[in-house]
Structures are given as structure tokens and as C-alpha cells.
PDB file of C-alpha atoms in Angstrom:
ATOM      1  CA  MET M   1     -20.139  -5.333   1.113  1.00 91.00           C
ATOM      2  CA  ILE M   2     -17.807  -7.626  -0.795  1.00 92.00           C
ATOM      3  CA  THR M   3     -17.560 -11.325  -1.108  1.00 93.00           C
ATOM      4  CA  LEU M   4     -14.476 -13.139  -0.291  1.00 94.00           C
ATOM      5  CA  VAL M   5     -13.237 -16.811  -1.272  1.00 95.00           C
ATOM      6  CA  PHE M   6      -9.856 -17.979  -0.345  1.00 94.00           C
ATOM      7  CA  ALA M   7      -8.216 -21.180  -1.954  1.00 92.00           C
ATOM      8  CA  ASP M   8      -8.067 -24.204   0.473  1.00 91.00           C
ATOM      9  CA  ALA M   9      -4.237 -23.816   0.815  1.00 90.00           C
ATOM     10  CA  LEU M  10      -4.978 -20.219   2.556  1.00 93.00           C
ATOM     11  CA  GLN M  11      -7.430 -21.402   4.750  1.00 93.00           C
ATOM     12  CA  PRO M  12      -5.071 -22.058   7.710  1.00 93.00           C
ATOM     13  CA  PHE M  13      -4.315 -18.378   7.556  1.00 93.00           C
ATOM     14  CA  LEU M  14      -7.793 -17.415   8.230  1.00 93.00           C
ATOM     15  CA  PRO M  15      -9.513 -17.096  11.691  1.00 91.00           C
ATOM     16  CA  PRO M  16     -11.336 -20.312  12.398  1.00 91.00           C
ATOM     17  CA  ALA M  17     -14.950 -18.834  11.998  1.00 87.00           C
ATOM     18  CA  ARG M  18     -13.896 -17.636   8.534  1.00 89.00           C
ATOM     19  CA  ARG M  19     -12.835 -20.850   7.079  1.00 89.00           C
ATOM     20  CA  GLY M  20     -14.444 -23.119   4.712  1.00 86.00           C
ATOM     21  CA  GLY M  21     -16.285 -20.867   2.287  1.00 84.00           C
ATOM     22  CA  ALA M  22     -17.562 -17.552   0.974  1.00 89.00           C
ATOM     23  CA  TRP M  23     -17.822 -14.654   3.371  1.00 86.00           C
ATOM     24  CA  ARG M  24     -19.037 -11.269   3.244  1.00 90.00           C
ATOM     25  CA  LEU M  25     -16.938  -8.325   4.505  1.00 89.00           C
ATOM     26  CA  ALA M  26     -17.403  -4.469   4.539  1.00 88.00           C
ATOM     27  CA  PRO M  27     -13.506  -3.304   3.477  1.00 83.00           C
ATOM     28  CA  ALA M  28     -12.207  -0.007   4.757  1.00 83.00           C
ATOM     29  CA  PRO M  29     -12.917   2.790   2.415  1.00 84.00           C
ATOM     30  CA  GLY M  30     -10.336   3.018  -0.350  1.00 86.00           C
ATOM     31  CA  ALA M  31      -8.464  -0.180   0.845  1.00 89.00           C
ATOM     32  CA  SER M  32      -6.464  -1.973  -1.599  1.00 92.00           C
ATOM     33  CA  LEU M  33      -6.998  -5.695  -2.359  1.00 93.00           C
ATOM     34  CA  LYS M  34      -3.634  -6.318  -0.705  1.00 92.00           C
ATOM     35  CA  HIS M  35      -4.780  -4.610   2.383  1.00 91.00           C
ATOM     36  CA  VAL M  36      -8.070  -6.329   2.571  1.00 93.00           C
ATOM     37  CA  ILE M  37      -6.463  -9.957   2.120  1.00 94.00           C
ATOM     38  CA  GLU M  38      -3.814  -9.294   4.993  1.00 93.00           C
ATOM     39  CA  ALA M  39      -6.629  -7.787   7.182  1.00 92.00           C
ATOM     40  CA  CYS M  40      -8.296 -11.237   6.740  1.00 92.00           C
ATOM     41  CA  GLY M  41      -4.815 -12.954   7.994  1.00 92.00           C
ATOM     42  CA  VAL M  42      -3.473 -13.984   4.650  1.00 93.00           C
ATOM     43  CA  PRO M  43       0.144 -12.724   4.068  1.00 93.00           C
ATOM     44  CA  HIS M  44       0.408 -11.367   0.280  1.00 90.00           C
ATOM     45  CA  THR M  45       3.509 -13.478  -0.106  1.00 90.00           C
ATOM     46  CA  GLU M  46       1.217 -16.658  -0.039  1.00 91.00           C
ATOM     47  CA  VAL M  47      -1.194 -15.244  -2.820  1.00 91.00           C
ATOM     48  CA  GLY M  48      -0.878 -16.353  -6.334  1.00 88.00           C
ATOM     49  CA  ALA M  49      -3.531 -14.486  -7.896  1.00 88.00           C
ATOM     50  CA  ILE M  50      -6.343 -12.642  -7.415  1.00 92.00           C
ATOM     51  CA  PHE M  51      -9.615 -12.400  -9.375  1.00 93.00           C
ATOM     52  CA  VAL M  52     -12.420  -9.853  -8.824  1.00 94.00           C
ATOM     53  CA  ASN M  53     -15.718 -10.963 -10.643  1.00 95.00           C
ATOM     54  CA  GLY M  54     -13.868 -13.487 -12.692  1.00 92.00           C
ATOM     55  CA  GLN M  55     -11.123 -10.996 -14.008  1.00 93.00           C
ATOM     56  CA  PRO M  56      -7.584 -11.042 -13.093  1.00 91.00           C
ATOM     57  CA  ALA M  57      -6.685  -8.216 -10.505  1.00 91.00           C
ATOM     58  CA  GLY M  58      -3.616  -6.836  -8.891  1.00 90.00           C
ATOM     59  CA  PRO M  59      -3.087  -6.263  -5.100  1.00 90.00           C
ATOM     60  CA  ALA M  60      -3.159  -2.256  -5.625  1.00 91.00           C
ATOM     61  CA  ASP M  61      -6.630  -2.478  -7.197  1.00 93.00           C
ATOM     62  CA  ARG M  62      -9.521  -1.579  -5.148  1.00 93.00           C
ATOM     63  CA  ALA M  63     -12.721  -3.592  -4.538  1.00 88.00           C
ATOM     64  CA  ALA M  64     -16.259  -1.950  -5.091  1.00 88.00           C
ATOM     65  CA  ASP M  65     -19.646  -2.600  -3.392  1.00 90.00           C
ATOM     66  CA  GLY M  66     -20.916  -6.103  -4.409  1.00 92.00           C
ATOM     67  CA  ASP M  67     -17.417  -7.301  -5.979  1.00 93.00           C
ATOM     68  CA  ARG M  68     -16.571 -11.024  -5.523  1.00 95.00           C
ATOM     69  CA  ILE M  69     -13.143 -11.432  -4.781  1.00 94.00           C
ATOM     70  CA  GLU M  70     -11.435 -15.125  -5.226  1.00 94.00           C
ATOM     71  CA  VAL M  71      -8.003 -15.285  -3.655  1.00 93.00           C
ATOM     72  CA  ARG M  72      -5.735 -18.225  -4.893  1.00 90.00           C
ATOM     73  CA  SER M  73      -2.747 -19.515  -3.697  1.00 87.00           C
ATOM     74  CA  TRP M  74       0.126 -20.017  -5.570  1.00 78.00           C
ATOM     75  CA  SER M  75       1.723 -23.466  -6.461  1.00 69.00           C
ATOM     76  CA  THR M  76       4.669 -25.100  -8.366  1.00 64.00           C
ATOM     77  CA  ALA M  77       2.710 -24.905 -11.564  1.00 60.00           C
ATOM     78  CA  ASP M  78       2.198 -21.252 -11.108  1.00 60.00           C
ATOM     79  CA  LEU M  79       5.523 -20.218 -10.527  1.00 62.00           C
ATOM     80  CA  HIS M  80       5.794 -18.950 -14.141  1.00 55.00           C
ATOM     81  CA  ALA M  81       2.350 -18.646 -15.174  1.00 58.00           C
ATOM     82  CA  ALA M  82       1.037 -15.293 -16.763  1.00 51.00           C
ATOM     83  CA  HIS M  83      -1.609 -14.732 -14.367  1.00 51.00           C
ATOM     84  CA  GLY M  84       0.511 -14.926 -11.258  1.00 59.00           C
ATOM     85  CA  LEU M  85       1.270 -11.918  -9.157  1.00 67.00           C
ATOM     86  CA  ARG M  86       5.023 -12.308  -9.234  1.00 72.00           C
ATOM     87  CA  ARG M  87       7.508 -13.910 -11.324  1.00 78.00           C
ATOM     88  CA  TRP M  88       9.936 -16.624  -9.697  1.00 83.00           C
ATOM     89  CA  PRO M  89      13.581 -17.349 -10.440  1.00 86.00           C
ATOM     90  CA  ALA M  90      14.366 -20.750 -11.994  1.00 87.00           C
ATOM     91  CA  PRO M  91      15.388 -23.199  -9.059  1.00 89.00           C
ATOM     92  CA  GLU M  92      18.886 -22.939 -10.282  1.00 90.00           C
ATOM     93  CA  ALA M  93      18.777 -19.157  -9.428  1.00 92.00           C
ATOM     94  CA  MET M  94      16.901 -19.374  -6.101  1.00 94.00           C
ATOM     95  CA  ARG M  95      18.561 -17.899  -3.212  1.00 97.00           C
ATOM     96  CA  PHE M  96      17.089 -17.962   0.346  1.00 97.00           C
ATOM     97  CA  VAL M  97      17.208 -16.310   3.671  1.00 97.00           C
ATOM     98  CA  ALA M  98      15.877 -18.019   6.589  1.00 97.00           C
ATOM     99  CA  ASP M  99      14.519 -16.724   9.939  1.00 94.00           C
ATOM    100  CA  ALA M 100      15.735 -17.906  13.404  1.00 92.00           C
ATOM    101  CA  HIS M 101      13.398 -20.729  13.499  1.00 92.00           C
ATOM    102  CA  LEU M 102      14.831 -22.379  10.275  1.00 96.00           C
ATOM    103  CA  GLY M 103      18.521 -23.047  11.069  1.00 96.00           C
ATOM    104  CA  ALA M 104      18.426 -26.742  10.170  1.00 97.00           C
ATOM    105  CA  LEU M 105      16.367 -26.343   7.031  1.00 97.00           C
ATOM    106  CA  ALA M 106      19.004 -23.621   5.905  1.00 97.00           C
ATOM    107  CA  ARG M 107      21.802 -26.316   6.475  1.00 97.00           C
ATOM    108  CA  ARG M 108      19.755 -28.780   4.376  1.00 97.00           C
ATOM    109  CA  LEU M 109      19.501 -26.183   1.704  1.00 98.00           C
ATOM    110  CA  ARG M 110      23.081 -25.712   1.862  1.00 98.00           C
ATOM    111  CA  MET M 111      23.937 -29.329   1.665  1.00 97.00           C
ATOM    112  CA  ALA M 112      21.752 -29.455  -1.610  1.00 97.00           C
ATOM    113  CA  GLY M 113      23.620 -26.474  -2.942  1.00 97.00           C
ATOM    114  CA  PHE M 114      21.236 -23.453  -2.527  1.00 97.00           C
ATOM    115  CA  ASP M 115      22.794 -20.301  -1.361  1.00 97.00           C
ATOM    116  CA  THR M 116      20.982 -19.891   1.931  1.00 98.00           C
ATOM    117  CA  LEU M 117      21.702 -17.032   4.410  1.00 97.00           C
ATOM    118  CA  PHE M 118      20.655 -17.816   8.175  1.00 97.00           C
ATOM    119  CA  ARG M 119      21.539 -16.170  11.540  1.00 94.00           C
ATOM    120  CA  ASN M 120      19.680 -16.927  14.873  1.00 91.00           C
ATOM    121  CA  ASP M 121      19.329 -13.530  15.608  1.00 93.00           C
ATOM    122  CA  PHE M 122      18.284 -11.701  12.350  1.00 92.00           C
ATOM    123  CA  ALA M 123      15.789  -9.025  12.975  1.00 93.00           C
ATOM    124  CA  ASP M 124      12.815  -8.970  10.630  1.00 94.00           C
ATOM    125  CA  ARG M 125      13.758  -5.893   9.349  1.00 94.00           C
ATOM    126  CA  GLU M 126      17.358  -7.161   8.292  1.00 95.00           C
ATOM    127  CA  ILE M 127      15.686 -10.130   6.670  1.00 96.00           C
ATOM    128  CA  ALA M 128      13.335  -7.903   4.661  1.00 95.00           C
ATOM    129  CA  ALA M 129      16.298  -5.630   3.645  1.00 95.00           C
ATOM    130  CA  LEU M 130      18.259  -8.840   2.724  1.00 95.00           C
ATOM    131  CA  ALA M 131      15.526 -10.374   0.453  1.00 95.00           C
ATOM    132  CA  ALA M 132      14.897  -6.952  -1.131  1.00 94.00           C
ATOM    133  CA  ALA M 133      18.564  -6.064  -1.713  1.00 95.00           C
ATOM    134  CA  GLU M 134      19.599  -9.346  -2.852  1.00 95.00           C
ATOM    135  CA  GLU M 135      16.336 -10.869  -4.262  1.00 93.00           C
ATOM    136  CA  ARG M 136      16.216 -13.650  -2.032  1.00 96.00           C
ATOM    137  CA  ILE M 137      13.296 -15.725  -1.007  1.00 95.00           C
ATOM    138  CA  VAL M 138      12.203 -15.584   2.694  1.00 97.00           C
ATOM    139  CA  LEU M 139      11.557 -18.736   4.545  1.00 97.00           C
ATOM    140  CA  THR M 140       9.838 -18.381   7.878  1.00 96.00           C
ATOM    141  CA  ARG M 141       7.174 -19.723  10.211  1.00 94.00           C
ATOM    142  CA  ASP M 142       6.356 -16.252  11.309  1.00 92.00           C
ATOM    143  CA  ARG M 143       3.087 -14.541   9.533  1.00 89.00           C
ATOM    144  CA  GLY M 144       4.021 -11.296  10.454  1.00 89.00           C
ATOM    145  CA  LEU M 145       7.150 -11.404   8.655  1.00 91.00           C
ATOM    146  CA  LEU M 146       5.318 -12.365   5.594  1.00 91.00           C
ATOM    147  CA  GLN M 147       3.363  -9.112   5.839  1.00 87.00           C
ATOM    148  CA  HIS M 148       6.513  -6.965   5.355  1.00 89.00           C
ATOM    149  CA  LYS M 149       5.722  -4.570   2.563  1.00 86.00           C
ATOM    150  CA  ALA M 150       9.275  -5.041   1.222  1.00 89.00           C
ATOM    151  CA  ILE M 151       9.271  -8.837   0.915  1.00 91.00           C
ATOM    152  CA  SER M 152       7.916  -9.977  -2.379  1.00 88.00           C
ATOM    153  CA  HIS M 153       8.992 -13.721  -2.558  1.00 91.00           C
ATOM    154  CA  ALA M 154       8.534 -15.800   0.742  1.00 93.00           C
ATOM    155  CA  CYS M 155       7.310 -19.351   1.600  1.00 94.00           C
ATOM    156  CA  TYR M 156       5.400 -19.889   5.020  1.00 94.00           C
ATOM    157  CA  ILE M 157       6.940 -23.289   6.267  1.00 95.00           C
ATOM    158  CA  HIS M 158       3.978 -25.442   7.430  1.00 93.00           C
ATOM    159  CA  ALA M 159       6.203 -28.503   8.752  1.00 95.00           C
ATOM    160  CA  THR M 160       8.092 -28.296  12.053  1.00 95.00           C
ATOM    161  CA  ALA M 161      10.371 -31.209  11.502  1.00 97.00           C
ATOM    162  CA  PRO M 162      13.500 -30.350   9.258  1.00 97.00           C
ATOM    163  CA  ASP M 163      13.504 -32.983   6.945  1.00 97.00           C
ATOM    164  CA  ALA M 164       9.707 -32.229   6.381  1.00 97.00           C
ATOM    165  CA  GLN M 165      10.544 -28.772   5.884  1.00 97.00           C
ATOM    166  CA  PHE M 166      13.087 -29.667   2.918  1.00 98.00           C
ATOM    167  CA  ARG M 167      10.658 -32.036   1.499  1.00 97.00           C
ATOM    168  CA  GLU M 168       7.847 -29.172   1.646  1.00 94.00           C
ATOM    169  CA  LEU M 169       9.686 -26.424   0.228  1.00 95.00           C
ATOM    170  CA  ALA M 170      11.444 -28.639  -2.395  1.00 95.00           C
ATOM    171  CA  ALA M 171       7.954 -29.766  -3.809  1.00 92.00           C
ATOM    172  CA  ARG M 172       6.405 -26.251  -3.393  1.00 90.00           C
ATOM    173  CA  LEU M 173       9.532 -24.584  -5.318  1.00 91.00           C
ATOM    174  CA  GLY M 174      10.390 -27.357  -7.504  1.00 91.00           C
ATOM    175  CA  LEU M 175      13.984 -27.310  -6.451  1.00 94.00           C
ATOM    176  CA  LYS M 176      15.050 -30.438  -7.802  1.00 94.00           C
ATOM    177  CA  PRO M 177      16.669 -29.246 -10.981  1.00 94.00           C
ATOM    178  CA  GLY M 178      18.465 -26.754  -8.850  1.00 94.00           C
ATOM    179  CA  PHE M 179      20.325 -29.468  -6.473  1.00 96.00           C
ATOM    180  CA  ARG M 180      23.832 -29.246  -6.529  1.00 96.00           C
ATOM    181  CA  PRO M 181      24.916 -31.362  -3.481  1.00 95.00           C
ATOM    182  CA  PHE M 182      28.135 -30.641  -1.453  1.00 95.00           C
ATOM    183  CA  THR M 183      29.049 -27.405  -3.208  1.00 96.00           C
ATOM    184  CA  ARG M 184      28.268 -25.082  -0.014  1.00 96.00           C
ATOM    185  CA  CYS M 185      29.320 -25.241   3.407  1.00 94.00           C
ATOM    186  CA  MET M 186      26.805 -26.326   5.769  1.00 93.00           C
ATOM    187  CA  GLU M 187      27.943 -23.978   8.311  1.00 93.00           C
ATOM    188  CA  CYS M 188      28.970 -20.703   6.655  1.00 94.00           C
ATOM    189  CA  ASN M 189      27.347 -20.800   3.296  1.00 96.00           C
ATOM    190  CA  ALA M 190      30.716 -20.428   1.364  1.00 95.00           C
ATOM    191  CA  THR M 191      31.210 -22.243  -1.844  1.00 94.00           C
ATOM    192  CA  LEU M 192      33.332 -25.411  -1.644  1.00 92.00           C
ATOM    193  CA  ALA M 193      36.458 -25.765  -3.621  1.00 85.00           C
TER     194      ALA M 193
END
């Protein structure tokens, strides 16, 4: 048995009965920490750091009987920290691909000057392929998409209203230094002359 502790920001991804504290679990034999965490409902893209018995660990590491696993979310302050699981580009270099539910957010990002791909008929596999090939950050409200192994950088958008979504993302990724308003077409994403 292992003991799992999830950060407050990750609690909404857990089943209601598992929220609010430490809990014990018998993981599948040989399961990686990534697999254990995602089996609990938390997408790997929302995890900022993993600690096993107080020591930093990676998603491919394995848990042993009796281990205490602390799963932290990532925050703006952690985007470039050494203990984080992934390095993030500077705000000026961030490029996005938004899923079918986030068209209005995509337009707002384009208005702010961010290269943002969007089509309301993107299949999940297309989004994952674009994210991997073009080093884009996936924006979605689909938890299943966040668990795609080809996606390393993504943000689950909690807000439902477009203006609130934009504020949430700008705050979470510290986008303000990258704002270049009205340099992209809000409809097609082309650079404006």
C-alpha cells in the first residue's frame, strides 16, 4: 500500500470520496507514478512535481510498498523551477492549440497576440499531434485529452465564461509580458501587417 497526498488545486480531479486528505492505495504491480496518478483521475499535465518520501521523483519512477507520494500542482511560480517536471517557454514564445470548446478563448488569445490554433472539428489525436510537432500548449476542458501521452504542456481551463477563461489562463501562465495586442487576426490567426 502507498499513501497519496494531492495538492488542493488537484482535488477537483479526484473522485469526491477521495478529496480532502491523504489516502491509501494498492497500485498495480510495476505501475509508474504517472500511471498511478492518472488512475486517480489527475492528468499528468496538471502535475507540477512529485515527491516520494520527501524526495523529488519523476513520472516514470515506481512506487514501493509503504511510500508516501505527494503530488503537487504547478503554478506560475513553478514554470521555470528546477523541481518541476517540465520546462515552460517564456510568455513571449508560448503558442497554443485550443479544443472545440474554447473558440472564444482562442479569439481572445489571438487578440492579445498569441499564436493560437483552433478549429471546432479538431479530433483529440490532431490536437495531440499538433502539440507535439509544434511545441504548442493544449488548452482544454476535456480531462481525457489531458491524459494523452503525446501531450506534455497543457492547461485544464476551469472557467466557463470566455473572459474568465482568458483571465484564468493569463494569470496561471503569467502571459502579460507576451501581450502584443492586435498583431494577429482573431479569425484566422495570421500575423497582421
